CSV table of C-alpha atoms in Angstrom, one decimal:
chain,number,residue,atom,x,y,z
A,21,MET,CA,-95.1,-21.9,28.8
A,22,ASP,CA,-97.7,-24.2,29.2
A,23,GLY,CA,-99.0,-26.2,27.0
A,24,ASP,CA,-100.9,-24.1,24.5
A,25,ALA,CA,-98.1,-21.4,24.8
A,26,ARG,CA,-95.9,-23.9,23.2
A,27,ILE,CA,-98.4,-24.8,20.2
A,28,ASN,CA,-99.2,-20.7,19.6
A,29,PRO,CA,-97.2,-19.8,16.5
A,30,TYR,CA,-97.2,-16.4,17.8
A,31,LEU,CA,-95.3,-17.2,20.8
A,32,THR,CA,-92.5,-19.4,19.4
A,33,GLY,CA,-89.2,-18.6,17.2
A,34,ASN,CA,-88.7,-15.4,16.3
A,35,PHE,CA,-92.3,-14.2,17.3
A,36,ALA,CA,-91.6,-15.4,20.8
A,37,PRO,CA,-91.0,-12.0,23.3
A,38,VAL,CA,-88.1,-11.0,24.9
A,39,ARG,CA,-87.8,-10.6,28.5
A,40,THR,CA,-85.2,-8.2,28.5
A,41,GLU,CA,-84.9,-4.3,28.1
A,42,ASP,CA,-81.3,-3.6,26.9
A,43,ASP,CA,-79.0,-0.9,26.0
A,44,PHE,CA,-76.1,-2.0,23.2
A,45,GLU,CA,-73.1,-0.5,21.4
A,46,LEU,CA,-73.3,-2.3,17.9
A,47,GLU,CA,-70.7,-3.5,16.0
A,48,VAL,CA,-70.8,-1.8,12.4
A,49,VAL,CA,-69.7,-3.9,9.4
A,50,GLY,CA,-69.0,-2.0,6.4
A,51,GLU,CA,-70.0,2.1,6.6
A,52,ILE,CA,-72.8,4.0,8.2
A,53,PRO,CA,-73.4,6.8,5.4
A,54,ALA,CA,-71.8,9.8,7.0
A,55,GLY,CA,-75.4,11.8,6.3
A,56,LEU,CA,-77.5,9.5,8.1
A,57,ARG,CA,-78.0,10.9,11.7
A,58,GLY,CA,-81.2,10.2,13.6
A,59,ALA,CA,-83.0,7.1,15.3
A,60,LEU,CA,-85.1,4.3,13.7
A,61,TYR,CA,-87.8,3.7,16.1
A,62,ARG,CA,-89.8,0.2,15.6
A,63,ASN,CA,-92.6,-1.0,17.4
A,64,GLY,CA,-94.0,-4.4,18.0
A,65,PRO,CA,-95.9,-7.0,20.3
A,66,ASN,CA,-94.1,-8.4,22.9
A,67,PRO,CA,-96.3,-10.0,25.9
A,68,GLN,CA,-95.0,-9.1,29.3
A,69,PHE,CA,-96.2,-12.5,30.7
A,70,GLU,CA,-97.8,-15.7,28.8
A,71,PRO,CA,-101.2,-14.5,27.5
A,72,ARG,CA,-104.7,-15.7,28.8
A,73,ASP,CA,-106.1,-16.5,25.9
A,74,PRO,CA,-104.6,-20.1,24.5
A,75,ASN,CA,-105.9,-18.4,21.0
A,76,HIS,CA,-103.6,-15.3,21.9
A,77,HIS,CA,-103.2,-13.4,18.4
A,78,TRP,CA,-99.9,-11.7,17.5
A,79,PHE,CA,-101.4,-8.3,17.1
A,80,SER,CA,-102.3,-8.0,20.9
A,81,GLY,CA,-98.8,-8.5,22.4
A,82,ASP,CA,-97.9,-5.2,24.6
A,83,GLY,CA,-95.6,-2.9,23.0
A,84,MET,CA,-91.9,-2.5,22.4
A,85,ILE,CA,-89.8,0.2,21.5
A,86,HIS,CA,-86.6,-1.0,19.6
A,87,GLY,CA,-84.4,2.1,18.7
A,88,PHE,CA,-81.4,2.5,17.1
A,89,PHE,CA,-79.7,5.6,17.3
A,90,VAL,CA,-77.4,6.6,14.1
A,91,GLY,CA,-74.7,9.1,14.1
A,92,ASP,CA,-71.1,9.5,13.1
A,93,GLY,CA,-71.1,6.1,12.1
A,94,LYS,CA,-72.1,4.5,15.0
A,95,VAL,CA,-75.2,2.8,16.1
A,96,SER,CA,-76.6,2.1,19.5
A,97,TYR,CA,-79.6,0.3,20.2
A,98,ARG,CA,-82.2,0.4,23.2
A,99,ASN,CA,-85.6,-1.4,24.0
A,100,ARG,CA,-88.3,-0.3,26.3
A,101,TRP,CA,-91.8,-2.0,26.9
A,102,VAL,CA,-94.4,0.7,26.3
A,103,ARG,CA,-95.6,1.2,30.0
A,104,THR,CA,-99.4,1.8,29.4
A,105,GLU,CA,-101.9,1.4,32.4
A,106,LYS,CA,-102.4,-2.0,31.1
A,107,TRP,CA,-98.5,-2.8,31.3
A,108,ASN,CA,-98.2,-1.5,34.9
A,109,LEU,CA,-101.6,-3.3,35.9
A,110,GLU,CA,-100.0,-6.7,34.8
A,111,HIS,CA,-96.6,-5.9,36.2
A,112,ALA,CA,-98.0,-4.8,39.6
A,113,GLU,CA,-99.9,-8.3,39.3
A,114,GLY,CA,-97.3,-10.2,37.9
A,115,ARG,CA,-99.4,-11.9,35.6
A,116,SER,CA,-101.7,-11.1,32.1
A,117,LEU,CA,-105.2,-9.7,33.1
A,118,PHE,CA,-106.9,-9.1,29.5
A,119,GLY,CA,-107.7,-11.4,26.8
A,120,THR,CA,-107.2,-11.2,23.3
A,121,PHE,CA,-108.5,-7.7,21.6
A,122,GLY,CA,-110.0,-7.2,25.3
A,123,ASN,CA,-112.1,-10.6,24.5
A,124,PRO,CA,-114.4,-10.6,27.9
A,125,MET,CA,-114.5,-14.1,27.7
A,126,THR,CA,-110.7,-14.6,28.1
A,127,THR,CA,-110.5,-11.4,30.6
A,128,ASP,CA,-109.9,-11.4,34.5
A,129,PRO,CA,-113.6,-10.8,35.6
A,130,GLU,CA,-112.1,-8.3,38.1
A,131,TYR,CA,-110.8,-6.3,34.6
A,132,ILE,CA,-113.4,-6.6,32.3
A,133,GLY,CA,-114.9,-3.5,30.9
A,134,ARG,CA,-111.8,-1.2,31.8
A,135,ASP,CA,-110.1,0.8,29.5
A,136,THR,CA,-106.4,0.7,30.3
A,137,GLY,CA,-104.6,2.4,27.2
A,138,GLY,CA,-104.3,-0.7,25.4
A,139,ALA,CA,-101.1,-2.1,24.3
A,140,ALA,CA,-99.4,0.5,22.0
A,141,ASN,CA,-97.9,-1.8,20.1
A,142,THR,CA,-98.4,-1.2,16.0
A,143,ASN,CA,-96.5,1.9,15.0
A,144,ILE,CA,-94.5,5.3,16.4
A,145,VAL,CA,-94.5,8.1,14.7
A,146,TRP,CA,-93.2,11.7,15.5
A,147,HIS,CA,-95.6,14.6,15.3
A,148,GLY,CA,-96.6,17.7,17.5
A,149,GLY,CA,-92.7,17.7,18.9
A,150,LYS,CA,-94.1,14.1,20.3
A,151,LEU,CA,-92.8,10.1,19.6
A,152,LEU,CA,-96.4,8.5,20.0
A,153,ALA,CA,-97.1,4.5,20.2
A,154,LEU,CA,-100.1,4.0,18.4
A,155,GLU,CA,-102.6,0.8,18.2
A,156,GLU,CA,-105.9,0.4,17.0
A,157,ALA,CA,-108.2,0.5,19.8
A,158,HIS,CA,-106.7,3.4,22.4
A,159,ALA,CA,-105.1,6.8,22.8
A,160,PRO,CA,-101.8,7.3,21.4
A,161,PHE,CA,-99.0,7.0,23.7
A,162,ALA,CA,-95.9,9.2,24.1
A,163,ILE,CA,-92.9,8.2,25.2
A,164,ASP,CA,-89.4,10.2,25.7
A,165,PRO,CA,-87.3,9.9,22.0
A,166,ASP,CA,-84.0,9.5,24.0
A,167,SER,CA,-84.8,7.1,27.0
A,168,LEU,CA,-87.9,5.7,25.7
A,169,GLU,CA,-89.6,6.3,29.2
A,170,PRO,CA,-93.4,6.7,29.4
A,171,VAL,CA,-94.4,10.3,29.0
A,172,GLY,CA,-98.2,9.2,29.0
A,173,SER,CA,-101.2,9.2,27.0
A,174,VAL,CA,-102.7,11.9,24.4
A,175,ASP,CA,-105.9,13.0,24.1
A,176,LEU,CA,-107.3,13.2,20.7
A,177,GLY,CA,-110.8,12.7,21.9
A,178,GLY,CA,-111.0,8.9,21.2
A,179,LYS,CA,-109.0,6.2,19.5
A,180,VAL,CA,-106.3,6.6,17.2
A,181,THR,CA,-105.5,3.9,15.0
A,182,ALA,CA,-101.9,2.8,14.0
A,183,HIS,CA,-101.6,4.7,10.3
A,184,PRO,CA,-102.5,8.4,10.4
A,185,LYS,CA,-101.4,10.4,7.7
A,186,PHE,CA,-99.6,13.8,7.6
A,187,ASP,CA,-100.4,16.6,5.6
A,188,PRO,CA,-96.8,17.8,3.7
A,189,ASP,CA,-98.5,21.2,3.4
A,190,THR,CA,-100.2,21.7,6.7
A,191,GLY,CA,-98.5,19.8,8.9
A,192,GLU,CA,-101.7,18.1,10.0
A,193,MET,CA,-102.1,14.6,11.1
A,194,VAL,CA,-105.1,13.1,9.5
A,195,PHE,CA,-106.3,9.9,11.4
A,196,PHE,CA,-109.3,7.5,12.3
A,197,GLY,CA,-110.5,5.4,14.6
A,198,TYR,CA,-112.7,2.5,14.1
A,199,ALA,CA,-115.2,0.7,16.5
A,200,ASP,CA,-115.2,3.9,17.9
A,201,ALA,CA,-118.0,4.1,20.7
A,202,MET,CA,-118.4,2.6,24.1
A,203,MET,CA,-119.4,-0.5,23.0
A,204,PRO,CA,-116.4,-3.1,21.2
A,205,LEU,CA,-116.6,-4.2,17.9
A,206,SER,CA,-119.4,-1.8,16.7
A,207,PRO,CA,-119.7,-0.2,13.4
A,208,MET,CA,-118.7,3.5,14.5
A,209,VAL,CA,-116.1,4.8,12.8
A,210,SER,CA,-114.6,8.6,13.5
A,211,TYR,CA,-112.4,11.0,11.9
A,212,GLY,CA,-110.1,13.7,12.9
A,213,VAL,CA,-107.5,16.2,12.5
A,214,ALA,CA,-104.7,17.2,14.8
A,215,ASP,CA,-102.7,20.5,13.6
A,216,LYS,CA,-99.2,20.6,13.3
A,217,ASP,CA,-98.7,21.2,17.0
A,218,GLY,CA,-100.7,17.9,18.0
A,219,ARG,CA,-103.7,20.2,18.9
A,220,LEU,CA,-107.3,18.1,17.9
A,221,THR,CA,-109.1,20.7,15.3
A,222,ARG,CA,-111.8,18.2,14.1
A,223,ARG,CA,-113.3,14.7,15.3
A,224,GLU,CA,-116.5,13.2,13.9
A,225,THR,CA,-118.4,10.0,13.7
A,226,PHE,CA,-120.6,8.3,11.7
A,227,GLU,CA,-121.7,5.0,11.3
A,228,ALA,CA,-120.1,2.1,8.8
A,229,PRO,CA,-122.2,-0.4,6.9
A,230,TYR,CA,-120.6,-3.0,9.4
A,231,SER,CA,-117.9,-3.1,11.9
A,232,SER,CA,-114.9,-4.1,10.3
A,233,MET,CA,-110.9,-4.4,10.9
A,234,VAL,CA,-110.2,-1.1,9.6
A,235,HIS,CA,-106.2,-1.6,9.6
A,236,ASP,CA,-105.1,1.8,6.7
A,237,PHE,CA,-106.8,4.3,5.4
A,238,MET,CA,-106.3,6.8,2.1
A,239,VAL,CA,-105.4,10.5,2.7
A,240,THR,CA,-105.3,12.9,-0.4
A,241,ARG,CA,-105.1,16.7,-1.0
A,242,ASN,CA,-108.8,16.8,-1.2
A,243,HIS,CA,-110.3,13.4,0.1
A,244,VAL,CA,-109.9,11.0,2.9
A,245,LEU,CA,-111.0,7.2,1.8
A,246,PHE,CA,-112.4,4.7,4.8
A,247,PRO,CA,-111.9,0.7,3.6
A,248,ILE,CA,-114.7,-1.1,5.2
A,249,LEU,CA,-113.4,-4.4,4.1
A,250,PRO,CA,-115.3,-8.2,4.8
A,251,LEU,CA,-113.1,-9.2,8.1
A,252,THR,CA,-115.8,-8.1,10.3
A,253,GLY,CA,-115.8,-7.6,14.2
A,254,SER,CA,-118.5,-9.1,16.5
A,255,LEU,CA,-119.2,-8.7,19.8
A,256,GLU,CA,-122.3,-11.4,20.1
A,257,ARG,CA,-119.9,-13.6,17.7
A,258,ALA,CA,-116.5,-13.0,20.8
A,259,MET,CA,-119.4,-13.5,23.7
A,260,GLY,CA,-120.8,-17.2,22.1
A,261,GLY,CA,-117.2,-18.1,22.3
A,262,LYS,CA,-116.3,-17.6,18.5
A,263,PRO,CA,-113.7,-14.7,17.2
A,264,PRO,CA,-113.8,-11.7,17.5
A,265,PHE,CA,-112.8,-10.8,13.9
A,266,ALA,CA,-113.2,-13.3,11.3
A,267,TRP,CA,-113.3,-13.2,7.6
A,268,GLU,CA,-116.8,-12.8,6.1
A,269,PRO,CA,-116.6,-12.3,2.5
A,270,GLU,CA,-120.2,-12.7,1.9
A,271,LYS,CA,-119.9,-9.2,3.1
A,272,PRO,CA,-119.7,-6.7,0.2
A,273,ALA,CA,-116.0,-5.0,0.2
A,274,LEU,CA,-116.6,-1.1,0.6
A,275,VAL,CA,-114.5,2.2,0.3
A,276,GLY,CA,-116.0,5.4,1.7
A,277,VAL,CA,-114.9,8.5,-0.2
A,278,MET,CA,-114.9,11.6,1.2
A,279,ARG,CA,-113.8,15.6,0.4
A,280,ARG,CA,-112.1,16.4,3.4
A,281,ASP,CA,-113.5,19.9,3.0
A,282,GLU,CA,-117.3,17.9,3.6
A,283,ASP,CA,-118.7,16.3,6.7
A,284,THR,CA,-118.9,12.3,7.1
A,285,THR,CA,-122.8,12.7,6.1
A,286,LYS,CA,-120.8,13.1,2.3
A,287,ILE,CA,-119.6,9.7,2.1
A,288,ARG,CA,-119.8,8.2,-1.5
A,289,TRP,CA,-119.3,4.2,-1.2
A,290,PHE,CA,-117.4,2.2,-3.8
A,291,SER,CA,-117.3,-1.6,-4.3
A,292,THR,CA,-114.5,-4.2,-5.3
A,293,ASP,CA,-114.7,-7.8,-5.0
A,294,ALA,CA,-114.4,-9.0,-1.6
A,295,CYS,CA,-110.6,-8.8,-0.6
A,296,TYR,CA,-108.4,-7.3,2.9
A,297,VAL,CA,-105.8,-4.5,3.0
A,298,PHE,CA,-103.9,-3.9,5.5
A,299,HIS,CA,-101.3,-1.3,4.0
A,300,VAL,CA,-101.6,1.6,1.7
A,301,MET,CA,-98.4,2.7,-0.2
A,302,ASN,CA,-99.6,6.1,-1.4
A,303,ALA,CA,-102.8,7.8,-2.8
A,304,TRP,CA,-103.1,11.2,-5.0
A,305,GLU,CA,-105.5,12.8,-7.3
A,306,ASP,CA,-105.4,12.5,-10.7
A,307,GLY,CA,-108.1,15.2,-11.9
A,308,SER,CA,-111.5,13.8,-11.4
A,309,LYS,CA,-110.1,10.4,-10.2
A,310,VAL,CA,-108.7,9.1,-6.7
A,311,VAL,CA,-105.8,6.5,-7.2
A,312,ALA,CA,-104.5,4.6,-4.4
A,313,ASP,CA,-101.4,2.0,-4.4
A,314,VAL,CA,-102.3,-0.5,-1.6
A,315,MET,CA,-100.9,-4.4,-0.8
A,316,LYS,CA,-104.2,-6.5,-1.7
A,317,TYR,CA,-105.4,-9.6,0.1
A,318,ASP,CA,-107.5,-11.7,-2.2
A,319,VAL,CA,-108.3,-13.4,1.7
A,320,ALA,CA,-108.0,-11.6,5.0
A,321,PRO,CA,-104.6,-13.3,6.7
A,322,LEU,CA,-104.2,-14.4,10.2
A,323,PHE,CA,-107.7,-14.7,10.8
A,324,PRO,CA,-110.1,-17.5,11.1
A,325,LEU,CA,-113.5,-17.7,9.3
A,326,ALA,CA,-116.7,-16.8,11.6
A,327,ASP,CA,-117.3,-20.2,12.4
A,328,GLY,CA,-114.0,-20.7,14.2
A,329,ARG,CA,-112.2,-22.8,11.4
A,330,ARG,CA,-109.0,-21.5,10.1
A,331,GLY,CA,-109.0,-19.2,7.2
A,332,ARG,CA,-106.9,-19.9,3.5
A,333,GLN,CA,-103.9,-18.1,3.9
A,334,CYS,CA,-102.6,-16.1,0.3
A,335,GLY,CA,-100.4,-13.2,-0.1
A,336,ALA,CA,-100.5,-9.8,-0.7
A,337,TYR,CA,-99.9,-8.4,-4.1
A,338,LEU,CA,-99.4,-4.3,-5.0
A,339,VAL,CA,-102.6,-3.1,-6.7
A,340,ARG,CA,-103.4,0.5,-7.9
A,341,TRP,CA,-107.0,1.7,-7.1
A,342,THR,CA,-108.6,4.1,-8.9
A,343,PHE,CA,-112.2,5.8,-7.9
A,344,ASP,CA,-113.6,7.9,-10.6
A,345,LEU,CA,-115.3,10.9,-9.0
A,346,ALA,CA,-116.9,12.0,-12.3
A,347,ASP,CA,-118.5,8.2,-13.1
A,348,ALA,CA,-121.9,7.3,-12.2
A,349,SER,CA,-120.4,3.9,-11.4
A,350,ASP,CA,-119.2,3.1,-7.9
A,351,THR,CA,-117.0,0.1,-8.9
A,352,ILE,CA,-113.2,0.9,-8.0
A,353,ARG,CA,-111.0,0.0,-11.0
A,354,GLU,CA,-107.8,-2.1,-9.9
A,355,GLU,CA,-104.8,-2.7,-11.8
A,356,ARG,CA,-101.8,-5.1,-10.4
A,357,LEU,CA,-98.6,-3.3,-10.2
A,358,ASP,CA,-96.1,-6.3,-9.5
A,359,ASP,CA,-96.1,-10.4,-9.2
A,360,LEU,CA,-93.9,-10.6,-5.9
A,361,ALA,CA,-96.3,-11.3,-2.9
A,362,GLY,CA,-95.4,-8.9,0.4
A,363,GLU,CA,-96.4,-6.2,2.8
A,364,PHE,CA,-95.3,-3.2,4.6
A,365,PRO,CA,-95.3,-0.9,1.6
A,366,ARG,CA,-93.3,2.4,1.7
A,367,TYR,CA,-92.6,5.8,-0.2
A,368,ASP,CA,-90.7,8.7,-0.1
A,369,GLU,CA,-92.9,11.2,2.1
A,370,ARG,CA,-92.0,14.0,0.8
A,371,PHE,CA,-94.0,13.4,-2.0
A,372,THR,CA,-97.4,12.6,-0.2
A,373,PHE,CA,-100.2,13.9,-2.1
A,374,GLU,CA,-98.2,13.2,-5.5
A,375,GLN,CA,-97.6,10.4,-7.7
A,376,ASN,CA,-94.4,8.9,-6.6
A,377,ARG,CA,-92.2,6.5,-8.9
A,378,HIS,CA,-90.4,5.3,-6.2
A,379,GLY,CA,-91.6,2.6,-3.7
A,380,TRP,CA,-90.4,-0.1,-0.8
A,381,PHE,CA,-91.6,-3.0,0.5
A,382,ALA,CA,-90.8,-6.5,2.1
A,383,GLY,CA,-91.3,-9.4,-0.2
A,384,GLN,CA,-91.6,-13.0,0.3
A,385,THR,CA,-90.3,-15.1,-2.3
A,386,THR,CA,-90.7,-18.7,-1.4
A,387,LYS,CA,-93.9,-18.6,0.5
A,388,PRO,CA,-96.4,-16.4,-0.5
A,389,GLY,CA,-99.2,-15.6,2.2
A,390,ASP,CA,-96.1,-16.3,5.2
A,391,ILE,CA,-95.8,-12.8,7.2
A,392,ARG,CA,-92.0,-13.7,7.7
A,393,THR,CA,-91.1,-11.8,4.9
A,394,ASN,CA,-87.6,-12.4,3.3
A,395,THR,CA,-86.8,-9.8,1.0
A,396,VAL,CA,-86.5,-5.9,0.7
A,397,SER,CA,-87.6,-4.9,-2.4
A,398,HIS,CA,-87.7,-1.7,-4.2
A,399,ILE,CA,-90.3,-1.0,-7.1
A,400,ASP,CA,-89.6,1.6,-10.1
A,401,LEU,CA,-93.3,2.7,-10.7
A,402,LYS,CA,-92.1,4.2,-13.8
A,403,THR,CA,-90.4,1.3,-15.7
A,404,GLY,CA,-91.9,-1.4,-13.5
A,405,ARG,CA,-88.8,-2.8,-12.7
A,406,ARG,CA,-88.1,-4.6,-9.3
A,407,GLY,CA,-84.7,-4.6,-7.5
A,408,ASP,CA,-84.8,-7.4,-4.6
A,409,TYR,CA,-81.9,-8.1,-1.8
A,410,ILE,CA,-83.1,-11.5,-1.0
A,411,ALA,CA,-82.0,-13.0,3.1
A,412,PRO,CA,-80.8,-16.5,3.5
A,413,VAL,CA,-83.2,-19.4,3.7
A,414,GLY,CA,-84.5,-18.9,7.3
A,415,ASP,CA,-83.9,-15.7,7.8
A,416,GLY,CA,-86.0,-12.6,8.4
A,417,VAL,CA,-86.7,-9.1,6.9
A,418,GLY,CA,-89.2,-6.7,8.4
A,419,GLU,CA,-90.7,-3.2,6.9
A,420,PRO,CA,-88.4,-0.9,5.1
A,421,VAL,CA,-88.1,2.4,6.0
A,422,PHE,CA,-87.0,5.7,3.6
A,423,VAL,CA,-84.4,8.3,4.8
A,424,HIS,CA,-83.9,11.0,1.8
A,425,ARG,CA,-80.4,12.4,1.7
A,426,SER,CA,-81.2,16.0,2.0
A,427,ASP,CA,-84.3,17.7,2.1
A,428,ASP,CA,-84.1,18.9,-1.5
A,429,ALA,CA,-82.9,15.6,-2.8
A,430,PRO,CA,-84.9,14.2,-5.9
A,431,GLU,CA,-87.7,11.7,-4.8
A,432,GLY,CA,-86.1,8.2,-3.8
A,433,ASP,CA,-82.5,9.3,-3.1
A,434,GLY,CA,-81.7,8.4,0.3
A,435,TRP,CA,-81.3,5.2,2.2
A,436,VAL,CA,-83.5,2.4,3.6
A,437,LEU,CA,-83.2,0.8,6.6
A,438,ALA,CA,-84.9,-2.8,7.4
A,439,VAL,CA,-84.6,-4.7,10.9
A,440,ALA,CA,-83.3,-8.7,10.0
A,441,TYR,CA,-83.7,-11.9,11.9
A,442,ARG,CA,-80.6,-14.4,11.6
A,443,ALA,CA,-82.3,-17.1,12.3
A,444,ALA,CA,-78.7,-19.5,12.2
A,445,GLU,CA,-77.6,-17.0,15.1
A,446,ASP,CA,-80.6,-16.3,16.8
A,447,ARG,CA,-80.1,-12.4,16.8
A,448,SER,CA,-80.8,-9.6,14.6
A,449,GLU,CA,-78.9,-6.8,12.6
A,450,LEU,CA,-80.1,-3.1,11.4
A,451,LEU,CA,-79.2,-2.7,7.5
A,452,VAL,CA,-78.3,0.0,5.6
A,453,PHE,CA,-79.3,0.3,1.7
A,454,GLU,CA,-78.7,2.9,-1.0
A,455,ALA,CA,-82.5,3.2,-1.7
A,456,GLN,CA,-82.3,2.5,-5.4
A,457,ASP,CA,-79.8,0.0,-5.2
A,458,ILE,CA,-81.2,-2.7,-2.8
A,459,ALA,CA,-80.2,-5.6,-4.9
A,460,ALA,CA,-76.7,-4.9,-4.3
A,461,GLY,CA,-77.2,-5.6,-0.8
A,462,PRO,CA,-76.6,-3.5,2.5
A,463,VAL,CA,-74.1,-1.0,2.6
A,464,ALA,CA,-73.6,-1.6,6.3
A,465,VAL,CA,-74.5,-3.7,9.1
A,466,ALA,CA,-75.3,-3.3,12.6
A,467,LYS,CA,-75.5,-6.4,14.6
A,468,VAL,CA,-77.6,-7.0,18.0
A,469,PRO,CA,-76.2,-9.2,20.1
A,470,ARG,CA,-79.6,-10.5,20.8
A,471,ARG,CA,-83.0,-11.0,18.6
A,472,VAL,CA,-85.5,-8.4,17.6
A,473,PRO,CA,-88.7,-10.2,17.7
A,474,TYR,CA,-90.9,-9.8,14.5
A,475,GLY,CA,-92.5,-6.6,14.6
A,476,PHE,CA,-95.0,-4.2,12.7
A,477,HIS,CA,-94.2,-0.5,11.9
A,478,GLY,CA,-91.0,1.9,12.3
A,479,ASN,CA,-90.5,5.6,11.0
A,480,TRP,CA,-87.1,7.5,11.3
A,481,VAL,CA,-86.7,10.9,13.2
A,482,ASP,CA,-83.9,12.9,11.8
A,483,GLY,CA,-81.2,14.6,14.0
A,484,ARG,CA,-81.6,12.4,17.3
């Protein structure tokens, strides 16, 4: 690594990429539950080569899928890069070609403006019989669910961001794309729907009040909600050598609410104090109200101010936002639900569109605002009680993924899976918990003989 790379926090410690693709049978300590059979797929950034940009951002590394295949009490592991066109071009050249977020100022001049399928590095979902790797700014990329080898880009009419929602009534995938135009960092946002077989049935575009990084959104049975929060994008700023994305709290914090059976000209904008939300737990309707539980930051983390100065870091906390569609006020009502800083909220997705009682998230007990979360936490939203598994000092635990025990099991009855990093041994583990007894610790641990870098999102697919 050169001098810049050595001091970049996203290229050191367990953020640093691994350079090998491996297949391991894992040592299991404890007992894998007999009913747990399938695969946990997890996606995250893993640069193939040293980045061109001295200000390389964690969010821009090449996607790498880590697959944990579980059955008959055993666990095997496989990791592969997502071989998008970008990955293939750079692999052939033997070097990085593109700047962070495609920034033309740090992209090889020969490749400026070339759409290469992106990094596919943020989430991985199963829909329409395909395993899809997703990121912010490009089409989904399908991979083989067993070998993790590339299948290819999937055309859904343009960008599909990393957090689609799945309608349990229809099987539809509801999604959006931001900066959705030929011009990067534009205020254009699109809304789309793919049917249960993965066929595009709707796509329309509207102009948001300004260009914002819209990482996640909310969907209920009858409504869709678009957060336009002041983590702003600016091509002009980027071309002037300043950050492509930056925190501008003087801009309004807005959430647009639209009925799913109407078009984007009918969006109603609600407002709140300056804040940022990366992730939503769940959303539902309560009479004339739409309610959403989200992890809210008072200041957008991981990004600088518009002039390039470092921003203030803070933790995210689970809050409940209420939008009263029958009220003349367009102010979002807010209630904090818990006092532990955290990220990556999840729930039993069989209860999508319903008010869920049980939720899980990765918490941070020692340094609120540190993205290296160190707990798996279960919260009972009916009683307010929370149970935590706290990792040893220096270790990290990623997003918890819920797996139901059976199709007809009560809400929250099942297991939670999470990938942990063990700093003292510089390796990782797959942890398996009883979902409602997280504080008791894992019932089984599958040991990976090397580390799995910190990543983003994963999902469970039954029966693989």
